[in-house]
Amino acid sequence: MTKIRTKLILIFLGIALLPLVPIIWLVNDMVHQSYQIGVNPQVESVLESGVAYSRELYQRNKTLLSEALAETVVNIAQLQLPDDSENWRFLSLQIYDGNGKLLAQKDRVGAAAKPLNASHFSQLAETAGQKIVFSDRAANRFIALEMRRQNGRKIFVSLTAALDENFLKNSQHSLDVYQLYRTLSLSPASIPRKFLYAFLLLSALVVLATVGIAVRLSKRLTQPIGELVKGTQEVGRGNLDYRVAAQNGDEIGELVRHFNRMAGELKDFQEKTIYLEKMAAWQEIARRLAHEIKNPLTPIQLTIQEMVDQYDGSDGDYQQLLQECHTIINEEIENLRRLVREFSDFGRMPALQLSDAHLPPVIEDVRKLYPHREIELKIENDIPPLKFDEDRVRRVLINLIENAIQADSSGQPIIISARNSGNFVEINVRDRGGGIASTLQQKIFQPYVTTKKQGVGLGLAITRKIVEEHDGTIRVDSEPGKGSVFTVRLPVK
Amino acid sequence: MNDTLAYRFNCANLFSGNVRKTLFSGLPVLIELNARLLDENDRLVSLTINKYRLTYDIWEDRYLQENPGRNRSFTSLKALEKWWNPRDSLIIAPVKTIADAQNLAIELKMRIILLTRTQGQKLKDWVFSTNETEENLPGGNRDTGFKLDLNRLVSLFFRRSDVIEQFETKKNSDRFNVTGLFHPKKNK
């Protein structure tokens, strides 16, 4: 079964893998194409432009801050913050002397600015111009610092401001996206490959599941075949009692059922053959026995008769004894003759004379042979005509009825029923006698097996032989103390 | 003898192509200079590693170079390029430690990392963020209860080292002796 199972698994695997190959190719192509939709020179150009535009706006805003400071007139006695512009929110205005010492400061409510340190002034000094803008994007603090001359004195003026949060956020976002794009474009094959690997992993799981299902299915399919193989081996070895476990209703299940039926029929045929062979042997013995016993009976009878006839009767006592012996010998010879007849009948049984006939009239006729015993008939109306030997079937019925009468001395009616069961006609003969012990039920149809004090035990053996010659069956169902039912099944041909 | 052996090298067009693009996008570029002084049997005599982290501040239009011990700021790419060409006075070893060595050679390995792990992690986070790559379900009534997190599955194939984009180059100097360096005519 391993070969079939392996083949089935390979077939399943092939079925699973075959469509997978073009699908993998397709998925690979699609992933790469999808990737290229997002990562291509056009997108890069747009992102670059976006960042450049944001940067330009940012620089322009810084210039605007510087200009706003330039336009701010400062008066130490009365410092005034300029009005907020579109993008700038001014937070603090500070004035320093030429040494960087804070002279005056005007803060927006809730936004106090720290004084500038020496580094700020030195950076201004490093530039060629007189103004500078310090940026702290993270804190959103921008400081414009300018050197002025007021009344001949050098002073520094600083204006601290915050840029529009949305602008900062959006410009940073555009940069982040651009950087992400750059990162993606630096490893163009990496990301699609990961998705392809993920697909392959999923596919592998599907293939694995397919193999699992294939193993399970193939096992389910091949297991009954394996059992059938074992069954044929057992039957081949002569074990006709071996049966394969029942399967479901598919073709294999049907095969199993047919196999079991075949094994059963084989067993029945074997048993029947053995039985018929045994019967043939018993018949041969009976015929020879009858012949050997029958031949000397007449000379014995004539001799004893001669002895009785020749005696002159001078001795009355002896003559009486002679008469008594003569009577006993004659009785025994008659018994032997009856026995010989039975043996002879059993041994002689001629071939069946089959003809189409109806069974119910035969049963009716047989009942009439027993006017002194009540026999109840239950014959259904749909009994079809059968092909049978009328005399033999009559004998079967007589044997069964006589057995029933002898078994049931209570005088209760013997019940004979007949019904059509499809391929067979079933005849039951029921008595309410003492029943048959279960150990004897198997042997009762064998020759010379009897439960009666008188009789040689050939009746049921002959009955079975007649039934089996008709391709029928006979069985007994008996319960000690409750009676027996003999069931004869004759085929409808 | 407090002299030191140092090297200089030229790297033309260092800031071009992907390096330039990466720099201009504001992403950091890492440059690692690995100088190995080898003796005549190619055994390692000395090793010096110099690492530089270059970034371009897009908003303030200035270049920052971070190097352990000293940071520099450049106002233009030209200024940065000038600093790198030629790269000078990169110390390898004190002369006294190698004075007697013959047939020395310098093996210079330059590694440029364009995609750092940090940036790689950002990319990974972005790729595996459901909002970025997964479509929403078409409708709640079509939800079967089965949910496959494709991103999580894909992440199985991501390793930190995967996303590092780098390249490197290696150059070897001619063989030299320390004494020859002081008398170049005698030892060419």
XYZ file of C-alpha atoms in Angstrom:
681
model
C 0.000 0.000 0.000
C 3.014 2.238 0.503
C 3.432 2.576 -3.246
C -0.142 3.672 -3.853
C 0.037 5.999 -0.866
C 3.275 7.544 -2.108
C 1.798 7.971 -5.557
C -1.297 9.637 -4.144
C 0.771 11.999 -2.004
C 2.940 12.875 -4.995
C -0.135 13.494 -7.113
C -1.583 15.814 -4.460
C 1.760 17.565 -4.160
C 1.945 17.987 -7.906
C -1.565 19.395 -8.005
C -0.636 21.870 -5.271
C 2.684 22.876 -6.791
C 1.676 23.099 -10.424
C -0.382 26.305 -10.146
C 2.035 27.676 -7.578
C 4.876 28.100 -10.065
C 3.100 30.595 -12.367
C 1.515 32.264 -9.347
C 4.920 32.852 -7.764
C 6.175 34.289 -11.035
C 3.080 36.492 -11.236
C 3.335 37.629 -7.620
C 7.023 38.436 -8.032
C 6.248 40.505 -11.093
C 3.325 42.259 -9.420
C 5.263 43.081 -6.256
C 8.101 44.576 -8.274
C 5.714 46.529 -10.456
C 3.818 47.804 -7.427
C 7.103 48.817 -5.876
C 8.127 50.679 -9.002
C 4.883 52.626 -8.961
C 6.042 54.205 -5.718
C 9.782 54.238 -6.282
C 10.625 55.874 -9.594
C 12.394 59.021 -10.824
C 9.146 60.984 -11.171
C 8.250 60.440 -7.548
C 11.782 61.330 -6.531
C 11.604 64.538 -8.537
C 8.306 65.547 -6.941
C 9.600 64.830 -3.454
C 12.795 66.752 -4.128
C 10.791 69.691 -5.373
C 8.610 69.555 -2.288
C 11.612 69.675 0.011
C 13.228 72.438 -2.033
C 10.028 74.464 -1.869
C 9.750 73.994 1.878
C 13.342 75.040 2.284
C 12.805 78.140 0.183
C 9.768 79.069 2.259
C 11.764 78.506 5.412
C 14.586 80.766 4.249
C 12.075 83.395 3.165
C 10.491 83.306 6.598
C 13.864 83.806 8.191
C 14.413 86.816 5.943
C 10.987 88.116 6.938
C 11.945 87.800 10.588
C 15.119 89.714 9.952
C 13.159 92.382 8.106
C 10.598 92.597 10.867
C 13.415 93.331 13.314
C 14.870 95.931 10.978
C 11.527 97.685 10.808
C 11.098 97.677 14.574
C 11.797 101.032 16.146
C 13.212 100.622 19.619
C 12.786 102.934 22.511
C 14.393 101.715 25.716
C 11.900 103.608 27.844
C 8.944 102.163 26.044
C 9.695 98.917 24.286
C 6.938 97.617 22.053
C 6.754 94.162 20.386
C 5.891 94.333 16.689
C 2.521 92.939 15.599
C 2.502 89.216 14.674
C 2.834 88.528 10.971
C 1.264 85.732 8.917
C 3.872 83.120 9.909
C 5.624 84.698 12.874
C 4.542 85.095 16.442
C 6.867 87.552 18.159
C 7.800 86.581 21.693
C 10.459 88.929 22.973
C 12.305 92.122 22.076
C 15.637 92.780 23.778
C 18.164 95.592 23.671
C 21.823 95.145 24.559
C 24.611 97.631 24.820
C 27.786 97.365 22.759
C 29.247 94.889 25.276
C 26.292 92.535 25.097
C 24.747 93.706 28.382
C 20.983 93.520 28.433
C 19.496 97.004 28.684
C 15.826 96.383 28.233
C 13.456 93.557 27.404
C 9.836 93.300 26.386
C 8.296 89.836 26.487
C 5.014 88.540 25.230
C 2.787 87.470 28.101
C 3.743 83.943 29.151
C 6.812 83.739 26.879
C 9.824 85.092 28.732
C 13.026 84.848 26.670
C 16.455 84.217 28.132
C 19.153 86.822 27.525
C 21.630 86.165 24.711
C 25.128 85.002 25.551
C 28.540 85.972 24.242
C 28.437 83.223 21.617
C 25.538 84.925 19.877
C 27.422 88.209 19.597
C 30.642 86.565 18.466
C 28.751 84.670 15.717
C 27.283 87.963 14.573
C 30.736 89.420 14.522
C 31.931 86.539 12.333
C 29.390 87.350 9.656
C 30.166 90.087 7.231
C 26.805 91.760 7.712
C 25.237 93.338 10.770
C 22.436 90.886 11.283
C 21.985 87.200 11.866
C 19.157 84.778 12.577
C 19.665 81.939 15.069
C 17.421 78.913 14.627
C 16.257 76.248 17.008
C 13.704 74.316 14.975
C 13.213 71.686 17.628
C 12.131 74.274 20.199
C 10.593 76.535 17.528
C 12.603 79.480 18.706
C 14.172 81.905 16.206
C 16.233 84.916 17.218
C 17.015 87.739 14.859
C 19.995 89.774 16.108
C 20.993 93.106 14.642
C 23.634 95.688 15.436
C 22.504 99.312 15.322
C 23.914 102.762 16.014
C 21.753 104.880 18.232
C 22.846 108.315 19.261
C 26.318 107.366 18.205
C 26.371 104.307 20.448
C 26.532 100.720 19.296
C 23.626 98.639 20.488
C 22.282 95.194 19.704
C 18.609 94.480 19.218
C 17.197 90.955 19.216
C 13.756 89.757 18.321
C 12.721 86.272 19.439
C 9.864 84.648 17.526
C 8.089 81.352 16.905
C 7.273 80.106 13.446
C 3.869 78.752 12.474
C 3.749 75.224 13.917
C 1.932 73.769 10.912
C 4.533 75.081 8.540
C 7.326 73.560 10.595
C 5.486 70.275 10.898
C 4.599 70.042 7.212
C 8.050 70.987 6.008
C 9.624 68.411 8.319
C 7.121 65.828 7.118
C 8.040 66.475 3.497
C 11.693 65.971 4.423
C 10.921 62.758 6.320
C 9.041 61.355 3.334
C 11.851 62.291 1.013
C 14.383 60.638 3.317
C 12.225 57.536 3.444
C 12.124 57.528 -0.325
C 15.902 57.808 -0.448
C 16.176 54.893 1.936
C 13.843 52.836 -0.232
C 15.657 53.732 -3.407
C 18.982 52.715 -1.919
C 17.851 49.096 -1.617
C 15.486 48.654 -4.552
C 15.271 44.857 -4.467
C 15.143 44.414 -0.724
C 11.515 45.207 0.130
C 9.847 43.373 -2.788
C 12.028 40.392 -1.971
C 10.697 40.339 1.609
C 7.121 40.324 0.378
C 7.959 37.568 -2.054
C 9.543 35.568 0.761
C 6.398 36.073 2.823
C 4.322 34.793 -0.076
C 6.643 31.826 -0.457
C 6.299 31.096 3.242
C 2.528 31.192 2.941
C 2.732 28.987 -0.136
C 4.987 26.584 1.714
C 2.415 26.410 4.511
C -0.292 25.703 1.940
C 1.847 22.989 0.348
C 2.547 21.569 3.800
C -1.157 21.529 4.582
C -1.788 19.874 1.214
C 0.751 17.185 1.988
C -0.878 16.680 5.387
C -4.290 16.310 3.783
C -2.795 14.067 1.093
C -1.239 11.790 3.710
C -4.511 11.607 5.587
C -6.607 11.049 2.478
C -4.255 8.492 0.988
C -4.220 6.623 4.274
C -7.985 6.698 4.322
C -8.126 5.464 0.750
C -5.473 2.776 0.974
C -6.334 1.421 4.412
C -9.439 -0.504 3.239
C -7.522 -1.684 0.176
C -4.813 -2.951 2.506
C -7.427 -4.720 4.585
C -8.887 -6.242 1.445
C -5.434 -7.498 0.475
C -5.084 -9.031 3.909
C -8.566 -10.479 3.574
C -7.750 -12.158 0.257
C -4.565 -13.561 1.789
C -6.532 -14.965 4.731
C -9.211 -16.429 2.475
C -6.456 -17.806 0.227
C -5.027 -19.546 3.276
C -8.409 -21.121 3.910
C -9.645 -18.830 6.646
C -13.132 -18.375 5.241
C -14.381 -16.816 8.466
C -12.197 -13.723 7.918
C -14.223 -10.586 7.270
C -13.006 -7.073 6.367
C -14.345 -4.317 8.629
C -17.345 -2.534 7.156
C -16.577 0.696 5.282
C -18.647 3.653 4.219
C -20.925 3.648 1.206
C -18.409 4.454 -1.519
C -17.061 2.079 -4.158
C -14.411 0.712 -1.801
C -17.090 0.093 0.808
C -19.101 -1.747 -1.816
C -16.015 -3.770 -2.723
C -15.579 -4.700 0.935
C -19.193 -5.770 1.181
C -18.872 -7.859 -1.974
C -15.689 -9.396 -0.636
C -17.347 -10.325 2.649
C -20.334 -11.764 0.815
C -18.055 -13.710 -1.477
C -16.163 -15.107 1.516
C -19.474 -16.060 3.126
C -20.714 -17.765 -0.023
C -17.392 -19.509 -0.378
C -17.736 -20.809 3.146
C -21.318 -21.960 2.506
C -20.242 -23.661 -0.691
C -17.351 -25.329 1.071
C -19.574 -26.524 3.873
C -22.156 -27.761 1.401
C -19.524 -29.586 -0.615
C -18.096 -31.192 2.490
C -21.585 -32.112 3.631
C -22.535 -33.618 0.310
C -19.291 -35.566 0.176
C -19.944 -36.872 3.667
C -23.479 -37.733 2.740
C -22.316 -39.568 -0.355
C -19.939 -41.586 1.808
C -22.672 -42.325 4.346
C -25.041 -43.333 1.552
C -22.476 -45.763 0.185
C -22.024 -47.296 3.625
C -25.783 -47.500 4.120
C -26.287 -49.141 0.737
C -23.617 -51.801 1.399
C -24.816 -52.321 4.930
C -28.371 -52.801 3.695
C -27.165 -55.251 1.095
C -25.059 -57.242 3.555
C -27.756 -57.383 6.197
C -30.656 -58.014 3.828
C -29.193 -61.100 2.149
C -28.945 -63.448 5.155
C -32.305 -62.382 6.615
C -34.480 -64.669 4.398
C -32.317 -67.838 4.954
C -32.400 -67.149 8.693
C -36.151 -66.726 8.636
C -36.626 -69.877 6.476
C -34.266 -71.902 8.646
C -36.017 -71.037 11.873
C -39.366 -71.680 10.191
C -38.000 -75.093 9.064
C -36.897 -75.867 12.585
C -40.346 -75.054 13.931
C -42.059 -76.997 11.184
C -39.808 -80.107 11.571
C -40.267 -80.471 15.276
C -42.820 -83.192 16.123
C -43.958 -81.533 19.318
C -43.114 -84.430 21.608
C -41.860 -82.128 24.267
C -44.449 -79.519 25.015
C -42.102 -77.261 26.969
C -39.465 -77.345 24.282
C -42.089 -76.658 21.598
C -43.282 -73.621 23.543
C -39.727 -72.401 23.853
C -39.201 -72.962 20.162
C -42.328 -70.962 19.332
C -41.247 -68.098 21.588
C -37.775 -68.056 19.941
C -39.387 -68.203 16.543
C -41.541 -65.195 17.377
C -38.598 -63.200 18.762
C -36.392 -64.030 15.791
C -39.150 -63.067 13.365
C -39.672 -59.752 15.197
C -35.963 -59.010 15.124
C -35.762 -59.975 11.467
C -38.612 -57.564 10.760
C -36.792 -54.862 12.692
C -33.706 -55.598 10.672
C -35.716 -55.501 7.468
C -37.127 -52.097 8.422
C -33.630 -50.911 9.187
C -32.405 -52.273 5.887
C -35.243 -50.496 4.125
C -34.278 -47.218 5.756
C -30.632 -47.757 4.924
C -31.583 -48.739 1.430
C -33.804 -45.730 0.961
C -31.077 -43.445 2.302
C -28.437 -45.062 0.143
C -30.506 -45.196 -2.949
C -31.862 -41.616 -3.097
C -32.278 -41.063 -6.803
C -31.619 -37.827 -8.707
C -34.106 -34.955 -8.309
C -37.053 -34.773 -10.688
C -37.556 -31.026 -10.845
C -40.713 -29.500 -12.211
C -42.578 -26.220 -11.857
C -45.105 -26.587 -9.097
C -46.915 -24.706 -6.355
C -45.842 -25.305 -2.790
C -49.080 -24.542 -0.875
C -51.047 -27.553 -2.267
C -48.156 -29.840 -1.339
C -48.231 -28.533 2.230
C -52.022 -28.957 2.288
C -51.695 -32.567 1.081
C -49.103 -33.419 3.679
C -51.299 -32.010 6.440
C -54.052 -34.380 5.413
C -51.753 -37.291 6.282
C -52.100 -36.348 9.945
C -55.818 -36.159 10.678
C -55.335 -36.925 14.372
C -52.960 -34.022 15.059
C -53.903 -30.398 14.730
C -51.631 -28.669 12.221
C -52.113 -24.949 11.745
C -51.194 -23.516 8.350
C -50.140 -19.885 7.819
C -49.454 -19.645 4.137
C -49.172 -16.261 2.536
C -50.916 -15.632 -0.763
C -47.923 -14.403 -2.732
C -45.935 -17.659 -2.770
C -44.582 -17.916 -6.307
C -44.383 -21.220 -8.211
C -41.107 -23.050 -7.629
C -39.048 -25.595 -9.476
C -38.847 -28.570 -7.137
C -39.143 -32.320 -6.800
C -42.629 -32.702 -5.339
C -42.084 -36.157 -3.788
C -38.858 -35.095 -2.147
C -40.257 -31.871 -0.759
C -43.227 -33.837 0.485
C -40.808 -36.122 2.277
C -39.038 -33.097 3.764
C -42.344 -31.832 5.138
C -43.299 -35.272 6.453
C -39.941 -35.647 8.209
C -40.239 -32.223 9.835
C -43.877 -32.723 10.870
C -43.148 -36.166 12.320
C -40.200 -34.772 14.210
C -42.415 -32.005 15.550
C -45.160 -34.424 16.564
C -42.650 -36.668 18.328
C -41.044 -33.695 20.054
C -44.304 -32.123 21.209
C -46.471 -34.557 23.117
C -48.613 -31.801 24.614
C -51.072 -31.970 21.724
C -50.691 -28.280 20.919
C -50.988 -27.505 17.206
C -47.947 -27.745 14.998
C -47.610 -24.495 13.040
C -46.517 -24.543 9.425
C -46.009 -21.167 7.819
C -44.819 -20.227 4.348
C -43.886 -16.798 3.056
C -42.202 -15.188 0.127
C -38.908 -13.467 1.057
C -37.797 -12.267 -2.347
C -35.340 -14.747 -3.747
C -36.514 -17.503 -1.453
C -39.660 -19.104 -0.181
C -39.377 -19.720 3.527
C -41.167 -22.589 5.226
C -41.250 -22.768 9.023
C -42.307 -25.798 11.027
C -42.788 -24.872 14.666
C -43.429 -27.104 17.633
C -43.726 -26.317 21.301
C -41.827 -29.332 22.517
C -38.835 -29.657 24.770
C -36.455 -28.075 22.297
C -32.982 -29.138 21.307
C -29.865 -28.479 23.340
C -27.599 -25.899 21.726
C -24.695 -28.364 21.555
C -26.838 -30.697 19.503
C -28.258 -28.096 17.136
C -25.104 -28.110 14.990
C -25.018 -31.887 14.690
C -28.670 -32.645 14.264
C -28.524 -32.688 10.468
C -25.698 -35.225 10.419
C -26.572 -38.887 9.712
C -27.116 -41.177 12.679
C -27.575 -38.311 15.118
C -30.857 -38.498 16.940
C -32.479 -37.570 20.225
C -35.143 -40.207 19.917
C -35.058 -43.593 21.576
C -36.217 -45.232 18.378
C -34.871 -44.310 14.996
C -31.513 -44.375 13.308
C -31.087 -40.602 12.885
C -31.374 -40.449 9.152
C -34.550 -38.328 8.838
C -33.024 -34.863 9.265
C -29.893 -35.884 7.335
C -32.092 -36.892 4.397
C -34.128 -33.703 4.839
C -31.055 -31.507 4.666
C -29.690 -33.387 1.674
C -32.954 -32.904 -0.217
C -33.051 -29.200 0.669
C -29.444 -28.603 -0.330
C -29.943 -30.514 -3.562
C -32.605 -27.894 -4.281
C -29.932 -25.185 -3.583
C -31.861 -24.323 -0.465
C -30.894 -24.082 3.182
C -32.243 -25.505 6.391
C -31.603 -24.375 9.936
C -33.043 -24.923 13.345
C -33.730 -22.327 16.019
C -34.495 -23.954 19.290
C -34.800 -23.019 22.881
C -34.858 -25.838 25.380
C -38.256 -25.989 27.056
C -39.953 -23.730 24.527
C -39.788 -25.671 21.300
C -38.044 -25.585 17.964
C -38.503 -23.935 14.613
C -37.106 -25.586 11.483
C -36.725 -23.132 8.653
C -36.394 -24.335 5.069
C -35.543 -21.823 2.359
C -36.066 -22.865 -1.234
C -34.822 -20.615 -4.008
C -37.211 -18.969 -6.408
C -35.778 -19.761 -9.855
C 61.776 61.158 18.438
C 58.263 62.404 18.857
C 57.493 62.206 15.150
C 54.512 60.211 13.956
C 53.862 58.325 10.788
C 50.839 59.781 9.045
C 49.245 59.255 5.681
C 47.326 61.322 3.201
C 45.108 60.290 0.364
C 42.969 61.729 -2.383
C 39.463 60.605 -3.124
C 38.132 62.427 -6.132
C 34.372 62.585 -6.652
C 33.716 61.396 -3.135
C 30.570 63.480 -2.875
C 28.848 62.438 -6.061
C 26.175 59.960 -7.072
C 24.375 58.247 -4.224
C 26.626 59.808 -1.586
C 25.663 63.262 -2.779
C 21.975 62.339 -3.057
C 21.954 60.823 0.397
C 23.703 63.828 1.855
C 21.325 66.263 0.145
C 18.328 64.406 1.468
C 19.518 65.188 4.985
C 20.382 61.580 5.760
C 23.676 60.946 7.475
C 26.610 59.458 5.563
C 29.148 57.537 7.577
C 32.734 57.294 6.400
C 35.094 54.886 8.061
C 38.802 54.945 7.338
C 40.610 51.838 8.381
C 44.402 52.130 8.060
C 46.518 49.055 8.711
C 50.282 49.286 8.856
C 51.741 45.989 7.710
C 55.316 44.733 7.974
C 57.193 42.904 5.237
C 55.380 39.650 6.114
C 52.017 41.408 5.986
C 51.645 41.151 9.725
C 49.714 43.900 11.399
C 51.942 46.448 13.060
C 49.431 49.124 13.806
C 45.793 49.864 13.176
C 43.969 53.174 13.233
C 40.313 53.708 12.600
C 38.799 57.115 11.876
C 35.063 57.510 11.694
C 33.174 60.498 10.315
C 29.496 61.223 10.348
C 28.473 63.730 7.712
C 25.099 65.412 7.657
C 23.616 68.203 5.687
C 21.188 70.524 7.501
C 18.770 71.243 4.703
C 17.022 74.060 6.553
C 20.127 75.961 7.617
C 22.122 74.976 4.512
C 25.210 73.827 6.311
C 27.252 70.622 6.555
C 28.221 69.074 9.824
C 30.995 66.575 10.217
C 31.147 64.695 13.491
C 34.348 62.944 14.346
C 35.169 61.626 17.798
C 37.032 64.438 19.429
C 36.183 67.144 16.960
C 33.136 68.388 15.082
C 33.310 70.666 12.083
C 30.769 72.739 10.249
C 30.957 73.670 6.579
C 28.869 76.277 4.851
C 29.081 74.611 1.442
C 29.692 71.288 -0.205
C 32.698 72.756 -1.878
C 34.226 73.525 1.504
C 33.545 69.990 2.632
C 35.064 68.543 -0.520
C 38.100 70.717 -0.041
C 38.591 69.370 3.441
C 38.513 65.823 2.112
C 40.784 66.363 -0.914
C 43.418 65.655 0.022
C 42.795 64.102 3.368
C 45.918 64.829 5.277
C 47.795 64.060 8.477
C 46.041 60.899 9.419
C 48.287 59.460 12.099
C 49.081 55.763 12.033
C 51.805 55.192 14.601
C 54.654 56.934 16.458
C 57.842 56.696 14.404
C 59.842 55.347 17.302
C 57.736 52.198 17.381
C 58.466 51.364 13.759
C 61.891 52.898 13.206
C 63.607 49.586 12.548
C 60.893 47.996 10.482
C 61.611 47.297 6.834
C 59.317 47.127 3.841
C 56.287 48.545 5.542
C 53.040 49.077 3.718
C 49.810 50.849 4.494
C 46.535 49.178 3.635
C 43.745 51.733 3.604
C 40.177 50.594 3.627
C 37.464 53.160 3.144
C 33.884 52.225 3.944
C 30.961 54.482 3.154
C 27.671 53.681 4.829
C 24.711 55.301 3.142
C 21.929 53.639 5.027
C 22.446 53.440 8.731
C 20.732 50.978 11.002
C 18.681 53.770 12.490
C 17.390 54.761 9.090
C 16.858 51.099 8.234
C 14.770 50.709 11.370
C 12.720 53.770 10.355
C 12.090 52.191 6.983
C 11.122 48.911 8.594
C 8.760 50.681 10.989
C 7.194 52.505 8.083
C 6.817 49.399 5.939
C 5.340 47.444 8.792
C 3.035 50.147 9.971
C -0.438 48.826 9.099
C -1.658 52.295 8.203
C 0.961 52.684 5.526
C 0.713 49.431 3.654
C -2.572 47.742 4.484
C -5.887 48.726 3.036
C -8.745 49.043 5.445
C -11.401 46.400 5.331
C -14.051 47.286 2.767
C -16.800 47.006 5.349
C -17.397 45.640 8.795
C -20.112 43.356 7.486
C -17.557 41.624 5.264
C -15.203 40.867 8.099
C -14.984 37.100 8.385
C -13.005 37.245 11.588
C -9.944 35.879 9.820
C -7.161 38.424 9.814
C -3.765 37.867 8.333
C -1.179 40.396 9.399
C 0.901 40.352 6.256
C 3.295 42.953 7.609
C 4.093 40.844 10.634
C 4.718 37.913 8.331
C 6.999 39.978 6.111
C 8.868 41.269 9.169
C 10.049 37.713 9.787
C 12.388 38.202 6.866
C 13.746 41.516 8.049
C 16.975 41.658 9.949
C 18.621 44.772 11.212
C 21.656 44.144 9.052
C 19.461 43.802 5.987
C 18.881 47.478 5.498
C 22.436 48.721 5.674
C 23.586 49.998 2.313
C 27.305 50.388 2.135
C 30.287 50.000 -0.105
C 33.974 49.994 0.489
C 37.226 50.311 -1.337
C 40.750 49.266 -0.466
C 44.122 50.629 -1.501
C 47.663 49.582 -0.656
C 50.663 51.845 -0.569
C 54.061 51.001 -1.974
C 56.499 49.363 0.405
C 58.615 51.824 2.380
C 61.057 52.151 5.245
C 60.787 54.827 7.886
C 64.364 55.934 7.251
C 63.589 56.137 3.564
C 60.804 58.592 4.283
C 63.337 61.010 5.730
C 65.703 60.482 2.792
C 63.402 59.948 -0.149
C 66.165 60.046 -2.762
C 67.862 57.029 -1.230
C 64.774 55.008 -0.867
C 62.361 55.498 -3.685
